[in-house]
Coordinates of C-alpha atoms in Angstrom, one line a residue:
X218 CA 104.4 105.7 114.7
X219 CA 100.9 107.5 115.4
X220 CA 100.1 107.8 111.7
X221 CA 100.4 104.5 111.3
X222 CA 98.4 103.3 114.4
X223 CA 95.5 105.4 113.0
X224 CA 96.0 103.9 109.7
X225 CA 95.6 100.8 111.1
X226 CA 92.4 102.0 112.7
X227 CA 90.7 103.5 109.6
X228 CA 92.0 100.4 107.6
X229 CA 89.3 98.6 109.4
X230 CA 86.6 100.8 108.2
X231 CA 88.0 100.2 104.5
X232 CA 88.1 96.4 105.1
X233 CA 84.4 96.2 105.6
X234 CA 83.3 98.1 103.3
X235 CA 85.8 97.2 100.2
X236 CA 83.5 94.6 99.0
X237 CA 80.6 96.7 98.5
X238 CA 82.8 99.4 97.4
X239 CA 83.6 97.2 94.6
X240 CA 80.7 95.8 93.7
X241 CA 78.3 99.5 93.3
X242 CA 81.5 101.0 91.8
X243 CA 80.5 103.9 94.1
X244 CA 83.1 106.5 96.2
X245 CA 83.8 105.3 99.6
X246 CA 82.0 107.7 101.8
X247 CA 82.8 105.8 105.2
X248 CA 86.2 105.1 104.4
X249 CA 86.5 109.0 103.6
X250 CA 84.9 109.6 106.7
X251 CA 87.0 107.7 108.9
X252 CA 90.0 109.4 107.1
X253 CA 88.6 113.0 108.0
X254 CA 88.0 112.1 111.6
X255 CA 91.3 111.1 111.6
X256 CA 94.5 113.5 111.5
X257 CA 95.5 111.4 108.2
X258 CA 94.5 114.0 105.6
X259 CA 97.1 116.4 107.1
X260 CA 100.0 114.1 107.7
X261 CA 102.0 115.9 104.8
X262 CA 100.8 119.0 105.6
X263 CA 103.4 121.4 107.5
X264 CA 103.3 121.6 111.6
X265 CA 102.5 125.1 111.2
X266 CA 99.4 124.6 109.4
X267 CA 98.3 122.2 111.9
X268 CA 99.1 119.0 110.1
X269 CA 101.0 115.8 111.0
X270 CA 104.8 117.4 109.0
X271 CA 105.7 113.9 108.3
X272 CA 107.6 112.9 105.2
X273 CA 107.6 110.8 102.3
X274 CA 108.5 107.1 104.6
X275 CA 105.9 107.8 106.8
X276 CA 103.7 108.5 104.2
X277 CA 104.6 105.0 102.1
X278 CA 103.7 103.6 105.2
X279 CA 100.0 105.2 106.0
X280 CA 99.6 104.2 101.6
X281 CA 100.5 100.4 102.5
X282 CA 97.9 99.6 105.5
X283 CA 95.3 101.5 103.9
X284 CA 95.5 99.7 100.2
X285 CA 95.8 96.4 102.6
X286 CA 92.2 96.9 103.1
X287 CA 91.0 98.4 100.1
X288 CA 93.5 99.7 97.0
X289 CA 90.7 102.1 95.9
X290 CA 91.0 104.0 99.4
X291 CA 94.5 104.2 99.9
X292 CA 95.1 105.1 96.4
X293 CA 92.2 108.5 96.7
X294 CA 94.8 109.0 100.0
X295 CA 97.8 108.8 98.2
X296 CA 96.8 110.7 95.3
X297 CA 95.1 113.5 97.9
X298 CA 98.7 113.7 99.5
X299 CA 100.3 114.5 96.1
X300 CA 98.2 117.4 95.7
X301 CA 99.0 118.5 99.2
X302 CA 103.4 118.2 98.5
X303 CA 102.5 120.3 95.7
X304 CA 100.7 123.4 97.2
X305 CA 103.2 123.1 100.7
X306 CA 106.1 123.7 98.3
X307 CA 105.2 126.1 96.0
X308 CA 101.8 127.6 97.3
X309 CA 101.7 131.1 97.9
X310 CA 101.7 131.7 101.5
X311 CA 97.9 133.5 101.3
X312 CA 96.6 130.5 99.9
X313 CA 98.7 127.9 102.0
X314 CA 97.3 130.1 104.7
X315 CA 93.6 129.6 104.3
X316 CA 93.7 126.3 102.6
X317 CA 96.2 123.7 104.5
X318 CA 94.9 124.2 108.1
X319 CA 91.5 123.2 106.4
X320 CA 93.3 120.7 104.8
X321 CA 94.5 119.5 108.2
X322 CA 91.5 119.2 109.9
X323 CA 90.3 116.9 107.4
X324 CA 87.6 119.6 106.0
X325 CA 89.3 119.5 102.6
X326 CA 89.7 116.6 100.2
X327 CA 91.8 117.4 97.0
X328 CA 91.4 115.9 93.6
X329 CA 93.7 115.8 90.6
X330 CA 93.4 116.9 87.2
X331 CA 95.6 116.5 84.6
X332 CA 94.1 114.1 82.0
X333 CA 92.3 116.3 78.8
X334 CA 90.4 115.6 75.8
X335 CA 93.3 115.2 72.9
X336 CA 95.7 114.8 75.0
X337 CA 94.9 112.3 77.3
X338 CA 97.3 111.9 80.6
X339 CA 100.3 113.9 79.4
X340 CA 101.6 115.5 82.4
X341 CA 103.8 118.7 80.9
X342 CA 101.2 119.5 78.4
X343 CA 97.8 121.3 78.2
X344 CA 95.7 122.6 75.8
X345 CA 92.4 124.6 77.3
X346 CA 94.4 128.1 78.9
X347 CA 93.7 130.1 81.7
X348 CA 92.0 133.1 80.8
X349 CA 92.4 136.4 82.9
X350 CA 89.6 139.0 82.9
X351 CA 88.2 141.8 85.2
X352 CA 86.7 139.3 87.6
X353 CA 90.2 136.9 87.4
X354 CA 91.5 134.0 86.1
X355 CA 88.8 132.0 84.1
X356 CA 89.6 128.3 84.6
X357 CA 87.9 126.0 82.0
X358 CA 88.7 122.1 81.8
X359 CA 87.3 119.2 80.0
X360 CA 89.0 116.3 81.8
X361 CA 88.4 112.3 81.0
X362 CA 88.6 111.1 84.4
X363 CA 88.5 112.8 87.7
X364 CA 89.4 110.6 90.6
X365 CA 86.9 111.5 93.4
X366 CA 85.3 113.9 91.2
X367 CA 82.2 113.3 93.5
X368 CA 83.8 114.0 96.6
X369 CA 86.3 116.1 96.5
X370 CA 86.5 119.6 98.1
X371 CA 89.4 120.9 95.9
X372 CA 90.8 120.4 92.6
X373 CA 94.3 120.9 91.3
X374 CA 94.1 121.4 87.9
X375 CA 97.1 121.6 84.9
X376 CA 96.0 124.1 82.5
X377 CA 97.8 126.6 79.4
X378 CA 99.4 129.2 81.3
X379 CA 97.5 131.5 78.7
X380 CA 95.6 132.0 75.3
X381 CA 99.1 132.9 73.2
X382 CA 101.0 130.2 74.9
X383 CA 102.6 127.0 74.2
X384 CA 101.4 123.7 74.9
X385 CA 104.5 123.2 76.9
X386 CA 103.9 126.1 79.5
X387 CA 101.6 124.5 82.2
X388 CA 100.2 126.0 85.0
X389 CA 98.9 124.0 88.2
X390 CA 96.0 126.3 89.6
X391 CA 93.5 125.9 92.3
X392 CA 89.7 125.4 92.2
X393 CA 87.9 125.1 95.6
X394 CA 84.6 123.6 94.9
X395 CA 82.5 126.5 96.6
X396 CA 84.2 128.2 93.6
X397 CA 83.2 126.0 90.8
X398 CA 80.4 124.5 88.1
X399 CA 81.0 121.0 88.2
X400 CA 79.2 119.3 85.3
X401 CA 80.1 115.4 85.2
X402 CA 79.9 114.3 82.0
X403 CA 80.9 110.2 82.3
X404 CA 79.7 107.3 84.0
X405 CA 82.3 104.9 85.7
X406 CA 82.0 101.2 85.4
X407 CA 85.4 99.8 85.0
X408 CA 87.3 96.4 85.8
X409 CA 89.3 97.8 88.7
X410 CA 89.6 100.5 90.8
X411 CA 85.7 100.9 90.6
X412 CA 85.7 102.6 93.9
X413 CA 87.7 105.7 93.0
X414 CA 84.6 107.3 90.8
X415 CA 87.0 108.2 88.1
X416 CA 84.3 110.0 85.9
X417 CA 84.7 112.3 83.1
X418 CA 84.1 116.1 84.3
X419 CA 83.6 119.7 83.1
X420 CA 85.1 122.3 85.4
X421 CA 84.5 125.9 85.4
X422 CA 85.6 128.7 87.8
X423 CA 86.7 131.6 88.5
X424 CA 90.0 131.8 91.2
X425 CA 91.9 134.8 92.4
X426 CA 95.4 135.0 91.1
X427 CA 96.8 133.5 93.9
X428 CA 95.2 130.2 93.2
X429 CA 97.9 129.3 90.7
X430 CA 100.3 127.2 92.4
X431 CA 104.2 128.1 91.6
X432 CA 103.1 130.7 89.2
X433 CA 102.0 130.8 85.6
X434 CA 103.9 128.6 83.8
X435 CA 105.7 127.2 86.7
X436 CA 104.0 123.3 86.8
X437 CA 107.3 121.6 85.1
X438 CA 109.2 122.7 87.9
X439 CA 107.2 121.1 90.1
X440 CA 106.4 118.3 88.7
X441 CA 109.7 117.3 88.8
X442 CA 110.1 117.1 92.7
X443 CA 107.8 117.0 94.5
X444 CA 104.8 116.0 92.3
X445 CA 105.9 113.3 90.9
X446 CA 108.1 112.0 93.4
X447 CA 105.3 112.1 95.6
X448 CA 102.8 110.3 93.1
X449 CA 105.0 107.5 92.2
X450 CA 105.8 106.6 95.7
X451 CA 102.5 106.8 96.6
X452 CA 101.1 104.4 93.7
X453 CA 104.0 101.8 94.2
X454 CA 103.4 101.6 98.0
X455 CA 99.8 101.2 97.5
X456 CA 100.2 98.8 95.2
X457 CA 102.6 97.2 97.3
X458 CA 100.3 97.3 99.8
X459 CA 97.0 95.2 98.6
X460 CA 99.3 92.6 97.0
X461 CA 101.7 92.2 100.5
X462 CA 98.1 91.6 102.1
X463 CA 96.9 89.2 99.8
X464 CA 100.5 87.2 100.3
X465 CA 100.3 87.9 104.2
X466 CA 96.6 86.4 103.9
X467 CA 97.7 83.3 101.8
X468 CA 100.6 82.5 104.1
X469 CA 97.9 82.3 107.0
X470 CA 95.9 79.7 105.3
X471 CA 99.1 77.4 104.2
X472 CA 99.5 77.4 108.0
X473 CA 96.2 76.9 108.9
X474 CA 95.1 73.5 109.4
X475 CA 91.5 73.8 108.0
X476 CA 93.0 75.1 104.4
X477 CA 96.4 73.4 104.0
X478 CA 95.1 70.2 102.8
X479 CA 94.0 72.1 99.7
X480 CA 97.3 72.2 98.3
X481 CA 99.7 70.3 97.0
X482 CA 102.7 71.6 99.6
X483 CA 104.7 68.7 99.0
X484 CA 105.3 69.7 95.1
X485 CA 108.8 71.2 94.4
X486 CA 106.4 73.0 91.7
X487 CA 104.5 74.7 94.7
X488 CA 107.3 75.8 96.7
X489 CA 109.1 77.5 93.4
X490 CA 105.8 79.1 92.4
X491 CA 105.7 80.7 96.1
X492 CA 109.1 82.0 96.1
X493 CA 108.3 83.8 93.1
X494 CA 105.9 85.6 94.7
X495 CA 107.3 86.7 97.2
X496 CA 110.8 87.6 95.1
X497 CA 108.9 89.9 93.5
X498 CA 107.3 91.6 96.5
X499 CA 110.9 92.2 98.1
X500 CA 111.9 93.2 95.1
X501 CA 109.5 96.2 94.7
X502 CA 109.7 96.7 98.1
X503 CA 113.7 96.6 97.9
X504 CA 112.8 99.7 95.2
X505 CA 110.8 101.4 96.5
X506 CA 112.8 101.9 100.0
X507 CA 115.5 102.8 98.3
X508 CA 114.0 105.9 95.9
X509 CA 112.3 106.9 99.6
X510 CA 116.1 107.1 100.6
X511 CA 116.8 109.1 97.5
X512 CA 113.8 111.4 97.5
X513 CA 114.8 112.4 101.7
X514 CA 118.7 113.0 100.3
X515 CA 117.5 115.4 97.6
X516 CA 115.8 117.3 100.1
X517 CA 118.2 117.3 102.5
X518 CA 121.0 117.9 100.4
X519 CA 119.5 120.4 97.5
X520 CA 120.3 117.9 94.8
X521 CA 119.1 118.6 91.3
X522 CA 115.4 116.9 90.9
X523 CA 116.4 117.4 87.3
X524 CA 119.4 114.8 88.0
X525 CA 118.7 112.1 85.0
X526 CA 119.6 109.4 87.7
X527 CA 117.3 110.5 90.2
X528 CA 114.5 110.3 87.3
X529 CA 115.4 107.3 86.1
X530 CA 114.8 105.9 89.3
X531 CA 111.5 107.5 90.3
X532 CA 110.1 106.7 87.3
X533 CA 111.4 103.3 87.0
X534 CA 109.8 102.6 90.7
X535 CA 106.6 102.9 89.1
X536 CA 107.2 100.5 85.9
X537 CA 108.5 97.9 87.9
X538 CA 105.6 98.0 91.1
X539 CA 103.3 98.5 88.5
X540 CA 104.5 95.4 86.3
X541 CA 105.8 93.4 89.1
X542 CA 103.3 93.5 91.5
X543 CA 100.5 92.0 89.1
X544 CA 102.6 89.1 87.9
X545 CA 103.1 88.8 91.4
X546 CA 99.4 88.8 91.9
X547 CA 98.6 86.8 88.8
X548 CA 100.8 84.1 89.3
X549 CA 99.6 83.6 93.3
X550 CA 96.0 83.5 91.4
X551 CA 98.1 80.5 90.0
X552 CA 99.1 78.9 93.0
X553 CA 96.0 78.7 94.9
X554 CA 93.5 78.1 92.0
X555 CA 90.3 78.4 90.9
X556 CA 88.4 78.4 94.0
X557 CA 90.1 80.6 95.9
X558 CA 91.6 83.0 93.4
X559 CA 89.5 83.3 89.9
X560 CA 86.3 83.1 92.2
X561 CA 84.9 86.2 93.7
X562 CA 85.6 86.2 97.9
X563 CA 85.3 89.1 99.9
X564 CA 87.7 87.2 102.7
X565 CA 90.3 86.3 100.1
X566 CA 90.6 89.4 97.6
X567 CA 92.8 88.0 95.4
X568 CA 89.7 88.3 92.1
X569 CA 89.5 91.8 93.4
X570 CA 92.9 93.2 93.3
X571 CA 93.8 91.6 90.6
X572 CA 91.5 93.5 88.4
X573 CA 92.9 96.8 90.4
X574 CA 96.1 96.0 89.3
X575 CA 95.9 95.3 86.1
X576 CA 95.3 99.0 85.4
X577 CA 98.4 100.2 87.3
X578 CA 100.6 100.5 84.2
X579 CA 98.1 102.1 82.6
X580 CA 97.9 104.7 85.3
X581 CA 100.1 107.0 83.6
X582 CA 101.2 104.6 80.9
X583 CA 104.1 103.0 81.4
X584 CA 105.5 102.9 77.7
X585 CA 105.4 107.1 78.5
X586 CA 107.9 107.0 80.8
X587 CA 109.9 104.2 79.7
X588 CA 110.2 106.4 76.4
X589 CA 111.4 109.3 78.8
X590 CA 113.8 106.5 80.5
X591 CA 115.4 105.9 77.2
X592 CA 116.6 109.1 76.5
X593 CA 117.7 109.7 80.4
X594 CA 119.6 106.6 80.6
X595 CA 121.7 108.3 77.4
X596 CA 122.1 112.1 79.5
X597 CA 123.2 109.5 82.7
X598 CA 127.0 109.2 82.4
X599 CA 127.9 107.9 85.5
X600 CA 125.1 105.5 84.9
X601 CA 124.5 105.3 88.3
X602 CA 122.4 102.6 89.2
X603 CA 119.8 102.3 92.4

């Protein structure tokens, strides 16, 4: 697969630079970079736009190599390519028009925003509305963290649908940078993930009407399928992707004469400890394939995204990478020990991506959906299991 070979090219950019990365807590511009030059930016955007048209598989794949080399990279990728699913299938054709072949030719980076002051992350909610006057729609938003807000070149931002509307009618609309007043407002100095310059972020702008993507009020629809569909296969295969790396690395050493003698491979202890990790692995990886198998049926076939079992699922992918995947982490930390796990080492991440990790349930918390799980489990009755 071509995507993949230039994923594995740019991975090598990310690789040398994830250390440092990590350590300034700064955006990584070279890592960017590399992505631009490449035709990665565009792989979900349509043929017809000038981008790669590849789906959701190919697309787990690219999120895997990159977060091999650095989580913080691939996961600014993934995230970008969520925002792209979003305008492709419900964009109006004059903005898909001048903003996807950019897109494509890696001029355009998109950003998410959906978390708000008082409401925190709650995706099918907002509070600060749209406002339409003579000039257009005014387009004001506090937001808490802003992944890339340093970089990006676009933003897709969840607002009110109006002044007089609920809470509950959310519209996704548009904000090219050229077009805004970015103010940031935080500083970023977190435990993980320090390379995604998550900062807290005034936006203001002012966007023709046919910046709002699947019209006012229309963001629950599309959150459904593809937005979410697309974000939680995105996060679970990164995920999957720096902690398969990390397991891929350790295996190397057992098998390498110079570090085997460091541990205690004769122990049935050992050998049970290492299968756990890598149960774990298969098993998120087992999950993950098949909600990618699930997600390419809906399409094909024009099943319900509403369907309680095909929510179940999506969701439940990214409670169990999320939860899995840093007990998988954690207990390898175990297995090799304090000098090569607890201590920092840029050739042996494991310090590193543990700390990533540990925020992936809180990426979207995972009590939110398991809440949502509860009551779609009851509406499920076929209970129809993955």
């Amino acid at each position: 697969m071509e995507a993949l070979v230039q994923a594995q090219g740019v991975a090598k950019t990310l690789l040398e630079d994830a250390a440092l990365v990590d350590h300034q807590a700064c955006f990584p511009v070279r890592g960017l970079e590399a992505l631009r030059e490449s035709e990665l930016m565009g792989l979900l955007v349509p043929e017809r736009y000038g981008g790669l048209g590849l789906g959701l598989a190919e697309f787990a794949a690219v999120a895997r190599e990159l977060s091999g080399a650095c989580l913080s990279t691939g996961l600014i990728w993934a995230m970008h390519q969520q925002q792209v699913t979003a305008i492709s299938s419900a964009g109006e054709e004059s903005l898909k028009d001048r903003l996807l072949p950019r897109v494509a030719a890696g001029g355009v980076y998109l950003a998410s925003v959906t978390s708000e002051r008082g409401k925190g992350g709650h995706l099918l909610s907002a509070r600060q509305a749209v406002v339409q006057d003579e000039r257009g729609l005014l387009v004001e938003r506090d937001a808490p963290v802003v992944t890339g807000v340093s970089a990006a070149d676009g933003f897709l931002i969840t607002m009110r649908s109006g002044p007089d509307a609920p809470e509950s009618s959310v519209s996704l609309v548009y904000v090219d940078r050229a077009q805004a007043e970015i103010e940031i407002t935080g500083t970023w100095d977190p435990m993980g993930m320090r390379a995604t310059d998550s900062r807290a972020a005034v936006i203001r702008a002012v966007v023709p009407s046919d910046q709002v993507v699947g019209g006012p009020g229309g963001f629950r629809e599309i959150a459904l399928h593809p937005f979410v569909t697309a974000g939680h296969i995105g996060w679970a295969a990164c995920w999957l992707g720096a902690a398969h790396a990390l397991f891929r690395r350790f295996v190397a050493m057992l098998r390498s004469p110079k570090h085997r003698k460091g541990f205690a491979l004769g122990e049935d202890l050992f050998g049970v400890r290492l299968a756990r990790v890598r149960l774990l692995l298969d098993t998120v990886s087992a999950y993950l394939a098949r909600v990618l198998q699930e997600a390419e049926e809906l399409d094909r076939t024009g099943r319900d995204p509403e369907d309680p079992a095909f929510q179940l699922h999506v969701n439940g992918l990214k409670v169990i990478a999320s939860e899995q995947l840093h007990e998988a982490v954690d207990q390898l930390m175990t297995l090799v020990g304090l000098r090569h796990g607890y201590l920092r080492n840029p050739d042996f991440p494991l310090e590193r991506v543990f700390r990533d990790l540990r925020s992936a349930s809180m990426n979207y918390a995972n009590d939110r959906l398991l809440v949502a799980n509860g009551w779609l489990a009851a509406l499920d009755r076929e209970v129809v299991l993955l």
